[in-house]
Coordinates of C-alpha atoms in Angstrom, one line a residue:
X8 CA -41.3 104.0 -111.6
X9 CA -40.3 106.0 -114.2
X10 CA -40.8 105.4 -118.0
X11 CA -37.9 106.3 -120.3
X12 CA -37.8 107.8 -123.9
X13 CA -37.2 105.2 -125.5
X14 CA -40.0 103.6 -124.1
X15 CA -41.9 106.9 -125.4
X16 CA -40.7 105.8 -128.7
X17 CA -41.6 101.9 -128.6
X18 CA -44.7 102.6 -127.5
X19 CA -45.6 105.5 -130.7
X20 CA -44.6 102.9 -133.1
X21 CA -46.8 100.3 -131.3
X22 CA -49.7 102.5 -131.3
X23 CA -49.1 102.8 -135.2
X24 CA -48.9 99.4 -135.7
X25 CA -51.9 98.8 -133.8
X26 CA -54.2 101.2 -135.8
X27 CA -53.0 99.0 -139.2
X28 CA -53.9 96.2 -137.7
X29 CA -57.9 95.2 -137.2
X30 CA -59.7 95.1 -133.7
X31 CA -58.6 94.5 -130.5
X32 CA -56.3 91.7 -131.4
X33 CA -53.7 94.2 -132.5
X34 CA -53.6 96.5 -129.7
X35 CA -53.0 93.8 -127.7
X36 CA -50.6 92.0 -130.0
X37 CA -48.2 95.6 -129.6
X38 CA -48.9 96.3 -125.6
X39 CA -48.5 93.3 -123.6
X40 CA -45.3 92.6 -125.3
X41 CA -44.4 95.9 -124.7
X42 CA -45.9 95.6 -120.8
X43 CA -43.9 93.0 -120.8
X44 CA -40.6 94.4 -121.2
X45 CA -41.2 97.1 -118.6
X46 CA -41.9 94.6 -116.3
X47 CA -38.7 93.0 -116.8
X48 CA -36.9 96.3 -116.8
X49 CA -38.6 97.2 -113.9
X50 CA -37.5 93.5 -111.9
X51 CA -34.1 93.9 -113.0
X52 CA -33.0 97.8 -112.2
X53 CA -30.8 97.9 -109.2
X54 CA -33.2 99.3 -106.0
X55 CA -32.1 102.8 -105.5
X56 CA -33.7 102.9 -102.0
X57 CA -30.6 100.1 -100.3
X58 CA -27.7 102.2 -102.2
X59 CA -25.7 103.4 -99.6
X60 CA -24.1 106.9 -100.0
X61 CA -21.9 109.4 -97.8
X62 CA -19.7 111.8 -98.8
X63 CA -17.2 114.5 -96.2
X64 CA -19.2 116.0 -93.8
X65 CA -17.5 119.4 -94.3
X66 CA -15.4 121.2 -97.3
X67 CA -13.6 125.0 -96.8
X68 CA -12.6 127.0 -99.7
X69 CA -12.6 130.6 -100.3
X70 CA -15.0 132.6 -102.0
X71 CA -13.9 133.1 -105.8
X72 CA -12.8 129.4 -105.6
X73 CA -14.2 125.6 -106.4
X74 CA -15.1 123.2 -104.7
X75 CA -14.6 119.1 -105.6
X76 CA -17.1 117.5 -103.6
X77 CA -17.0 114.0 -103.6
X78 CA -19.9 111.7 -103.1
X79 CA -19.5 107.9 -102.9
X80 CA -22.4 105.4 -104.3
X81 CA -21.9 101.7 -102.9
X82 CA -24.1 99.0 -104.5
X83 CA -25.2 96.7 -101.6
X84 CA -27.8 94.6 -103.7
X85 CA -27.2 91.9 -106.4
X86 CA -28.1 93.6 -109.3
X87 CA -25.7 96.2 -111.4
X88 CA -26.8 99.8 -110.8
X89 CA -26.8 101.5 -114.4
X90 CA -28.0 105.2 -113.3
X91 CA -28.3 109.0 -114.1
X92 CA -27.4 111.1 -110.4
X93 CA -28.4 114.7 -109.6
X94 CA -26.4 116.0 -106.5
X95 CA -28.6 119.1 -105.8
X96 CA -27.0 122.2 -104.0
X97 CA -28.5 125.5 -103.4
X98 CA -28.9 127.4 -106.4
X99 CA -25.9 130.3 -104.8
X100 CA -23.0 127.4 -104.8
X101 CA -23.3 127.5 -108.6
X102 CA -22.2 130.0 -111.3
X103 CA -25.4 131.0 -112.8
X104 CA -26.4 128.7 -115.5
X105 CA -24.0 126.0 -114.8
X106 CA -25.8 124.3 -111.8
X107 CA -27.3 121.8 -113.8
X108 CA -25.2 120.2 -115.9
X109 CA -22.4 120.2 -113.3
X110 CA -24.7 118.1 -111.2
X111 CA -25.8 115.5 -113.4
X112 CA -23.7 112.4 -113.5
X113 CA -23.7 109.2 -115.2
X114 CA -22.6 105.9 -113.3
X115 CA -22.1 102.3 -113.4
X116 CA -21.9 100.1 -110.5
X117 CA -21.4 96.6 -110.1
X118 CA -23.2 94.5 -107.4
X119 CA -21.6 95.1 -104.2
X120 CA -19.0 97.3 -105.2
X121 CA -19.0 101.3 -105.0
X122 CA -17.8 103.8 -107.4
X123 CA -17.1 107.6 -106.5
X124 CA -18.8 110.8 -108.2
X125 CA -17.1 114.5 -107.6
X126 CA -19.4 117.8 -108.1
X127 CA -17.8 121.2 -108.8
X128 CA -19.5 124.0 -106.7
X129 CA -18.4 127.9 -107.7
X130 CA -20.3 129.3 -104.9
X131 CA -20.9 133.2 -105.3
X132 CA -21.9 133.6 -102.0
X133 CA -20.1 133.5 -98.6
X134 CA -21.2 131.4 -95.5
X135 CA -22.6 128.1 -95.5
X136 CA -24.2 125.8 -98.8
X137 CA -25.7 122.9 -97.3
X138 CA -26.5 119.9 -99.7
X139 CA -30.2 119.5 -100.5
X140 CA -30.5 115.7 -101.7
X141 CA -29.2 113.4 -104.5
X142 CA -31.7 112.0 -106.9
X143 CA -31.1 108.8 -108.4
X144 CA -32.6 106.8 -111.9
X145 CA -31.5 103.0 -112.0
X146 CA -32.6 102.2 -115.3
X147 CA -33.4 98.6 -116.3
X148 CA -30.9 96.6 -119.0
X149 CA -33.5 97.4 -121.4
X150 CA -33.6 100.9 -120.8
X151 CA -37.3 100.9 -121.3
X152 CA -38.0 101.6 -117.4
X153 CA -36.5 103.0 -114.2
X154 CA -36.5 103.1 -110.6
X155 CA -36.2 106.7 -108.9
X156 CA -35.8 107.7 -105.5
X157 CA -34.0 110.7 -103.5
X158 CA -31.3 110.7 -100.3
X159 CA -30.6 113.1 -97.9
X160 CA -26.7 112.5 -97.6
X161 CA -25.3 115.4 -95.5
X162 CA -22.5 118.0 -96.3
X163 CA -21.6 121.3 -95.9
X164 CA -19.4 123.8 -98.6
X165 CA -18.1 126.3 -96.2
X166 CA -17.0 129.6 -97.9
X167 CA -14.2 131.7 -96.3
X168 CA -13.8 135.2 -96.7
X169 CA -11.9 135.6 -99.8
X170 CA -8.9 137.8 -97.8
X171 CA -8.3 139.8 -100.9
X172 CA -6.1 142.1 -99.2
X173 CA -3.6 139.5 -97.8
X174 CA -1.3 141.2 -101.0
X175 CA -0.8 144.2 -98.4
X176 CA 0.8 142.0 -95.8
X177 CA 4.1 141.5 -96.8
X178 CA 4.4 145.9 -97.4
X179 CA 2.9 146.0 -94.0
X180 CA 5.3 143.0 -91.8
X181 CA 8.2 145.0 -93.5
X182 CA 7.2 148.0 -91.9
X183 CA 6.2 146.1 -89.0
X184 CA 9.8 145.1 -89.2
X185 CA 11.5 148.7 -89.2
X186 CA 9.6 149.4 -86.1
X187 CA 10.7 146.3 -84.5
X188 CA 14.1 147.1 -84.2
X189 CA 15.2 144.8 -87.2
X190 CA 16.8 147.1 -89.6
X191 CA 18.2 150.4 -89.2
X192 CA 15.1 152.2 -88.7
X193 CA 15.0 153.0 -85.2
X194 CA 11.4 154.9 -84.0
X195 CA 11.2 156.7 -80.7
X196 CA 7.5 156.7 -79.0
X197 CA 5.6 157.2 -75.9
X198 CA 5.5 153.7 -74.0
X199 CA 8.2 152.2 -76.2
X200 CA 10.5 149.5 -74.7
X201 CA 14.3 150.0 -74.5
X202 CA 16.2 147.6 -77.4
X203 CA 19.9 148.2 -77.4
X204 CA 22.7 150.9 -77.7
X205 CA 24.6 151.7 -80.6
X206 CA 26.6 154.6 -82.0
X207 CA 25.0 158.0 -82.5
X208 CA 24.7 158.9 -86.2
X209 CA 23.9 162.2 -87.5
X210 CA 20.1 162.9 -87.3
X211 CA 19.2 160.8 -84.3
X212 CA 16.9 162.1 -81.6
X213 CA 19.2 163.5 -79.1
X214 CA 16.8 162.7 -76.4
X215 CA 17.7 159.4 -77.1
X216 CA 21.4 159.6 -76.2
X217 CA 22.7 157.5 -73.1
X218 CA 24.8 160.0 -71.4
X219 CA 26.5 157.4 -68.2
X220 CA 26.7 154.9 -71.4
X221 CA 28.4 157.2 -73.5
X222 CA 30.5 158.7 -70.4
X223 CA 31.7 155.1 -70.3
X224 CA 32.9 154.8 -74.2
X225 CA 34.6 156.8 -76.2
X226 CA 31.4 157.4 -79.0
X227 CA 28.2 158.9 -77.9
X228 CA 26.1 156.2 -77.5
X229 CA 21.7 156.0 -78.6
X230 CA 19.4 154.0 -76.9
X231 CA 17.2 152.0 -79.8
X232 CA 13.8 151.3 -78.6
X233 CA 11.2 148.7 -80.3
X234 CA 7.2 148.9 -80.0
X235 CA 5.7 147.1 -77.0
X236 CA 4.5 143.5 -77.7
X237 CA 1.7 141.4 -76.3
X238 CA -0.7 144.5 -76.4
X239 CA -4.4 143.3 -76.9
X240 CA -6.6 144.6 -79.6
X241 CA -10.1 144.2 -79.4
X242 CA -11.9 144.1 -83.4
X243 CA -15.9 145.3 -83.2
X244 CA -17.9 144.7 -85.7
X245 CA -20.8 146.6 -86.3
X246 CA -23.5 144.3 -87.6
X247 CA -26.9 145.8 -87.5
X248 CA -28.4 147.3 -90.8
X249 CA -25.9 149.9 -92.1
X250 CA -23.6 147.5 -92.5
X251 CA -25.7 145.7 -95.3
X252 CA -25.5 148.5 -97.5
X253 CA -23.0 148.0 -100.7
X254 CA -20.8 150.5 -101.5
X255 CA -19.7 149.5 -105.5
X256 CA -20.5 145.6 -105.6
X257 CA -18.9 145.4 -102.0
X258 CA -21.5 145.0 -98.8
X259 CA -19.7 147.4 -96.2
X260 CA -19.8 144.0 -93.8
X261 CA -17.2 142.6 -96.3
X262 CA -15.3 145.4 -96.2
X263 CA -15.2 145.5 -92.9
X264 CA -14.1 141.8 -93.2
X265 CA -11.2 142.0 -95.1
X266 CA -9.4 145.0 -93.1
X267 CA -10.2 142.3 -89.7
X268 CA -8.3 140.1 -91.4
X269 CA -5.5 142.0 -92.6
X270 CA -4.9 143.3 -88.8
X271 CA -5.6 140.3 -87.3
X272 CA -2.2 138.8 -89.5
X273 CA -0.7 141.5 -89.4
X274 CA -1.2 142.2 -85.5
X275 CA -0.3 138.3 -85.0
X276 CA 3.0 138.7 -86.3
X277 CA 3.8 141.6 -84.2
X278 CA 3.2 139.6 -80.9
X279 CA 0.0 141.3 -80.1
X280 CA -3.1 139.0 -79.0
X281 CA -6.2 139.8 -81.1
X282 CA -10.5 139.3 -80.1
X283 CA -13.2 139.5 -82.1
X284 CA -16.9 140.5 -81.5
X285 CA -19.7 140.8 -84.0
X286 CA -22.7 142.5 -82.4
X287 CA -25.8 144.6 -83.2
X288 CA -28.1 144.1 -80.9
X289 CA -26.6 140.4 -79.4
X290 CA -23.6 139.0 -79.9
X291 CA -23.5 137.2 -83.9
X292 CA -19.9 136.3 -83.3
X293 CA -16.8 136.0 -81.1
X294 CA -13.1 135.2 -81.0
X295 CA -11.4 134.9 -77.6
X296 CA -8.1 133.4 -76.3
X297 CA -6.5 133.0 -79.4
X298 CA -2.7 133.8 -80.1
X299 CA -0.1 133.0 -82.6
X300 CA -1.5 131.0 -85.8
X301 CA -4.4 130.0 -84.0
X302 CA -5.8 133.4 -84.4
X303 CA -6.1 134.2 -87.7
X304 CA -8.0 130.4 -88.9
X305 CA -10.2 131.5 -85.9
X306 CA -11.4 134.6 -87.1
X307 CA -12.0 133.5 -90.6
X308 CA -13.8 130.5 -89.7
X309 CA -15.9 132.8 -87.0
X310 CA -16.6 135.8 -90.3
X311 CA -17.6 133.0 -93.2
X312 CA -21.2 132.5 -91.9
X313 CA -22.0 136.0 -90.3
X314 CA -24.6 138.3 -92.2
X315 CA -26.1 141.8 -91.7
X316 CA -29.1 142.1 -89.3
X317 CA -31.8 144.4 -90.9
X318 CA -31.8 146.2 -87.3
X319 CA -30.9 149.3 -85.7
X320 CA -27.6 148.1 -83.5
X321 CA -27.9 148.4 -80.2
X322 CA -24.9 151.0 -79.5
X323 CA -25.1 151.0 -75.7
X324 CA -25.1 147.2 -75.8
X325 CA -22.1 146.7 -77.9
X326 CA -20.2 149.3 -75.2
X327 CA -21.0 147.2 -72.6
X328 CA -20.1 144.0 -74.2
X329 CA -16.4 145.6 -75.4
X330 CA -15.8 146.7 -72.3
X331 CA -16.6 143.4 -71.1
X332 CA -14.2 141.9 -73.8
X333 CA -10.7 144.4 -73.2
X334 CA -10.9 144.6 -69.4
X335 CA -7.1 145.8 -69.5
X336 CA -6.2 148.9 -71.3
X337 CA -6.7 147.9 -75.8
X338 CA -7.0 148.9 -78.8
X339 CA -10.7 148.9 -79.7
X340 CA -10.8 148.6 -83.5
X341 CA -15.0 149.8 -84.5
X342 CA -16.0 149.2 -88.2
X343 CA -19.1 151.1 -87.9
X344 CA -20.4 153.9 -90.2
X345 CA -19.6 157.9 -90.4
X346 CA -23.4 158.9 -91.1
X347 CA -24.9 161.1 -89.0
X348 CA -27.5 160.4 -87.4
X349 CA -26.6 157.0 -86.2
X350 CA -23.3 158.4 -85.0
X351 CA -24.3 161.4 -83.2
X352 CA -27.5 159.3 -82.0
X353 CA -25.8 155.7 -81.1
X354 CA -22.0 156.2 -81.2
X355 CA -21.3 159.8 -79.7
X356 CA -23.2 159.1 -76.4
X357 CA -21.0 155.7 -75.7
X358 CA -17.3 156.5 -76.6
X359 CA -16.7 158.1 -73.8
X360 CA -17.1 154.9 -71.7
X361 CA -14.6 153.2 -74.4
X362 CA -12.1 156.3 -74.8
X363 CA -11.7 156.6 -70.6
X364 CA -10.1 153.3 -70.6
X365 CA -8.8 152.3 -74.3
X366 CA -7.6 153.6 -77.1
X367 CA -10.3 153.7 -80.0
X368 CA -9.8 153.6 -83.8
X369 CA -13.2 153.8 -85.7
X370 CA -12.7 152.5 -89.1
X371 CA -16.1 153.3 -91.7
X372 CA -16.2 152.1 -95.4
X373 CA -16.1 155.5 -97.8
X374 CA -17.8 155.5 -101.4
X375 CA -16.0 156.7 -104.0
X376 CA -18.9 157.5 -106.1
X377 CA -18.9 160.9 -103.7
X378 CA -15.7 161.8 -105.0
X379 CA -17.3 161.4 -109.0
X380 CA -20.2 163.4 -107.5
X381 CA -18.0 166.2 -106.7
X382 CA -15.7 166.9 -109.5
X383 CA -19.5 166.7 -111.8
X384 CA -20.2 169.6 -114.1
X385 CA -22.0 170.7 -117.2
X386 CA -25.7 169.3 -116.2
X387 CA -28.3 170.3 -113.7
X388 CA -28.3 167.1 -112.5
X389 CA -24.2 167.1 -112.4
X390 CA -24.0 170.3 -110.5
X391 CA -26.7 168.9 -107.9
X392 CA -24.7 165.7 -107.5
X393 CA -21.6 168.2 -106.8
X394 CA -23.1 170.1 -103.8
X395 CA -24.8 166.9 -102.4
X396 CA -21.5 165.7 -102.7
X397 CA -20.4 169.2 -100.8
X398 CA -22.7 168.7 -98.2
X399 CA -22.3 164.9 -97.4
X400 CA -18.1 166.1 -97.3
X401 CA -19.1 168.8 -94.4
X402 CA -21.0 166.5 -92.4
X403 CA -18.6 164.0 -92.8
X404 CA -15.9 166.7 -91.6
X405 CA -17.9 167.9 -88.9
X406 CA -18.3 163.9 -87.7
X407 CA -14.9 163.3 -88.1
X408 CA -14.0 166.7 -86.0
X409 CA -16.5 165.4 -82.7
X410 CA -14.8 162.0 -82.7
X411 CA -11.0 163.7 -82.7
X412 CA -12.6 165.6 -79.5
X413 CA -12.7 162.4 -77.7
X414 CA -9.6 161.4 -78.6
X415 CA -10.9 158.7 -81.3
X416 CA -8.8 158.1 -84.3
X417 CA -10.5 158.0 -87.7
X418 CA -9.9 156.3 -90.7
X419 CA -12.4 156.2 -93.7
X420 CA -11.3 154.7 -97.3
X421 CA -12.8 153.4 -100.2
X422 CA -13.6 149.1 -99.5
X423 CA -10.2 148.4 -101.7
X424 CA -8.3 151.2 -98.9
X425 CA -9.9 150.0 -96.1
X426 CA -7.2 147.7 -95.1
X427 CA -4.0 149.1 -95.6
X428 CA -5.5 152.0 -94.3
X429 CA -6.6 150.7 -91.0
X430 CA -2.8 148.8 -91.1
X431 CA -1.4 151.8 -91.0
X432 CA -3.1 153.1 -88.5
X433 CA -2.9 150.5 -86.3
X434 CA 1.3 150.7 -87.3
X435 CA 1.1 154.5 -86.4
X436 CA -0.1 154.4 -83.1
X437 CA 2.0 151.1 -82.5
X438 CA 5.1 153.3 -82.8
X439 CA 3.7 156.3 -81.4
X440 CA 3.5 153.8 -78.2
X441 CA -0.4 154.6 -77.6
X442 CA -1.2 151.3 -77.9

C-alpha cells in the first residue's frame, strides 16, 4: 500500500482540526473518516499483481540512435487501472539526466482491455541493455491510496556498432570498380585473372600485349586482366587489454571495429568471402561461412556485445587459432597494437607461422596527440613532450622496419584513418594480386 499526497494533505488538515476540537472525540471524528476513505481506495484500485505485461523480446539500433520500446499493459481484473509506470533500464541506455522522466508514464486502463506504453532509450553505450523491471502505482478513484508492485517483463536494447565509416564505401566500391575491369582502368598484377582484349592505347604495359591475337588483327591487341575473386580474408581481432585503451574519446576496440566493418562490405562486394575471430586468450567472438549479404549483419551482430579483456592476450594462442580459421592460403587482417614490448614479446615470435602460409596486414590504431607532441615548442614541458614524441616515432619506425622483414604489411592511422586506410590496403594488394 502506498499513501498518496493528497492523502498527506487530508490528513494535516485533520490533525488541525482535531487539536481545535476537545478530547478524544475529535481525533476520532477526523481519522476514521479519513481511515475510511483509504479503505475504500484501497478496495477499489485495480490489483497490479494480475496485470499482464510483455513487450518484444529483442530491439537493434545503432549506437548514436533511439530506441521506441514498447511495453503493453492488459487489464485482466474488473476494476479500471488508473496508474503511474516506471519502465527501468540500466542507467547507460539513457542520456544522462533524462532517464527518469522518459520512464515515467501515466495510464488508464479499462477492465479487461489493454493499452500500450513506448519508452525512448539513447543508449551511450554499445552491447547489450537488458530491462530491469516496471514498477507500477494503481491508485484508488479517490486518489487517497494505492497499490504498488514490480514485474520482471523481459527485453533486450541491442546496440550495433555505429559503422561510422560506411561514408568511405562508395569512394572505395568505385575504386573497387576500376580494378574490376569495369571502366577503363585496366591494372596488371601478380596472380591477376585474364578479362578480355582490346586495342592497345598509348601508355599500356607492353607486357600486356597479345602477340598471336594481334598477329590475327590488324591492331595490336592488350590483354585486360581483373583481380581474382572468391579470395578468403581472415579479420583478427586483438582483444586482450591494449585494446581497451582510448585514443581521443575512441577505445582502440572500436576502432578496430569500424575498419572490420568497412572491409568486411567492402570485401563482400568484391566477391571475396570474409571470417571473423575475436580472441585474447579464448575465442570472445567468431564469424564463419558467411558470404554475400549475410556477412556483413553477421559480423555486426557478432561485434555489438564484445568488450576488452583486462588481460595480456595470449599471442601464441590466437596463431594457432587463425591458422585453424584460413587453412587455404588468406589474407590475415590483425588489429593489434605497434608498442613494443608486446610486439616484439607476443607478436614477433608468431608471424612467422602466419607469414609462411598467408599474407598478413597488421593494422594498429595511431594517436594523433603524438603528432601535437612533436611540433611542441616554447616550454620545458613542450620541448619534453617533442622528444618523447621523437622517441615513441623511432620505436615505432624500428617496429614497423621488423614486421616489413617478414613480409607483413603495416598500416597505422589515427581511429578516423583507420578504415580507409586499411581499405586501401586491402585494395592495393588486391591488385597487386598477393591476395
Amino acid at each position: 500500500m502506498a499513501l498518496t499526497g493528497r492523502t498527506a494533505l487530508i490528513a494535516a488538515l485533520g490533525a488541525l482540526i482535531a487539536g481545535l476540537l476537545p478530547g478524544w472525540g475529535g481525533i476520532a471524528a477526523v481519522c476514521l473518516p479519513l481511515l475510511a476513505a483509504i479503505g475504500y481506495d484501497l478496495l477499489r484500485a485495480a490489483p497490479v499483481r494480475t496485470l499482464h505485461l510483455s513487450r518484444p523480446a529483442s530491439v537493434s539500433i545503432r549506437l548514436g540512435e533511439t530506441a521506441e520500446v514498447d511495453l503493453t499493459v492488459t487489464n485482466l481484473s474488473g476494476r479500471p487501472l488508473t496508474a503511474d509506470l516506471r519502465d527501468a533500464w540500466p542507467p547507460s541506455g539513457w542520456q544522462p539526466g533524462t532517464q527518469y522522466a522518459a520512464a515515467r508514464h501515466h495510464l488508464s486502463v479499462p477492465a479487461g482491455e489493454r493499452r500500450r506504453v513506448t519508452t525512448v532509450l539513447h543508449p551511450t553505450r554499445r552491447g547489450d541493455h537488458a530491462a530491469v523491471r516496471v514498477t507500477i502505482r494503481s491508485h484508488g478513484p479517490l486518489g487517497l491510496a494505492a497499490r504498488q508492485g514490480s514485474h520482471r517483463v523481459p527485453g533486450t536494447v541491442r546496440v550495433l556498432p555505429p559503422f561510422s565509416s560506411r561514408k568511405h564505401l562508395p569512394s572505395k566500391l568505385a575504386r573497387l570498380r576500376e580494378l574490376d575491369g569495369r571502366t577503363s582502368v585496366m591494372l596488371r598484377g601478380e596472380g591477376t585473372e585474364f578479362d578480355s582484349l582490346r586495342d592497345y592505347v598509348p601508355g599500356d604495359d607492353v607486357r600486356s600485349i597479345d602477340w598471336r591475337a594481334t598477329a590475327r588483327r590488324s591492331a595490336v591487341a592488350v590483354r585486360t586482366w581483373r583481380p581474382e575473386r572468391d579470395r578468403h580474408l581472415l579479420l583478427v581481432l586483438d582483444t586482450g587489454r591494449t585494446a581497451a585503451g582510448r585514443v581521443g574519446d575512441v577505445p582502440r576496440l572500436d576502432a578496430a571495429m569500424d575498419a572490420s566493418l568497412l572491409l568486411t562490405a567492402l570485401a563482400a562486394h568484391a566477391g571475396d568471402r570474409v571470417d571473423l575471430l575475436a580472441f585474447d586468450r579464448r575465442t570472445r567472438a567468431a564469424v564463419r561461412g558467411r558470404t554475400g549479404k549475410d556477412v556483413l549483419p553477421a559480423v555486426v551482430q557478432a561485434l555489438a556485445p564484445l568488450e576488452p579483456a583486462l588481460i595480456e592476450s595470449d599471442m601464441t594462442a590466437l596463431a594457432t587459432a587463425a591458422r585453424a580459421g584460413a587453412p587455404r592460403r588468406s589474407l590475415i587482417v590483425l588489429f593489434t597494437t605497434l608498442e613494443t614490448a608486446p610486439v616484439e614479446m607476443g607478436l614477433l615470435p608468431v608471424l612467422p607461422q602466419l607469414t609462411q602460409r598467408h599474407t598478413v596486414l597488421v593494422a594498429a590504431v595511431g594517436d594523433p596527440r603524438v603528432e601535437e607532441m612533436r611540433a611542441a615548442r616554447g616550454t620545458a614541458t613542450a620541448v619534453y613532450e617533442a622528444a618523447a614524441a621523437a622517441q615513441h616515432d623511432e620505436e615505432r619506425r624500428r617496429t614497423k622496419a621488423r614486421l616489413a622483414r617478414l613480409g607483413v604489411t603495416v598500416v597505422e592511422a589515427p581511429p578516423a584513418d583507420l578504415p580507409p586506410a586499411v581499405a586501401d590496403a586491402y585494395l592495393s594488394l588486391k591488385a597487386a594480386g598477393k591476395l
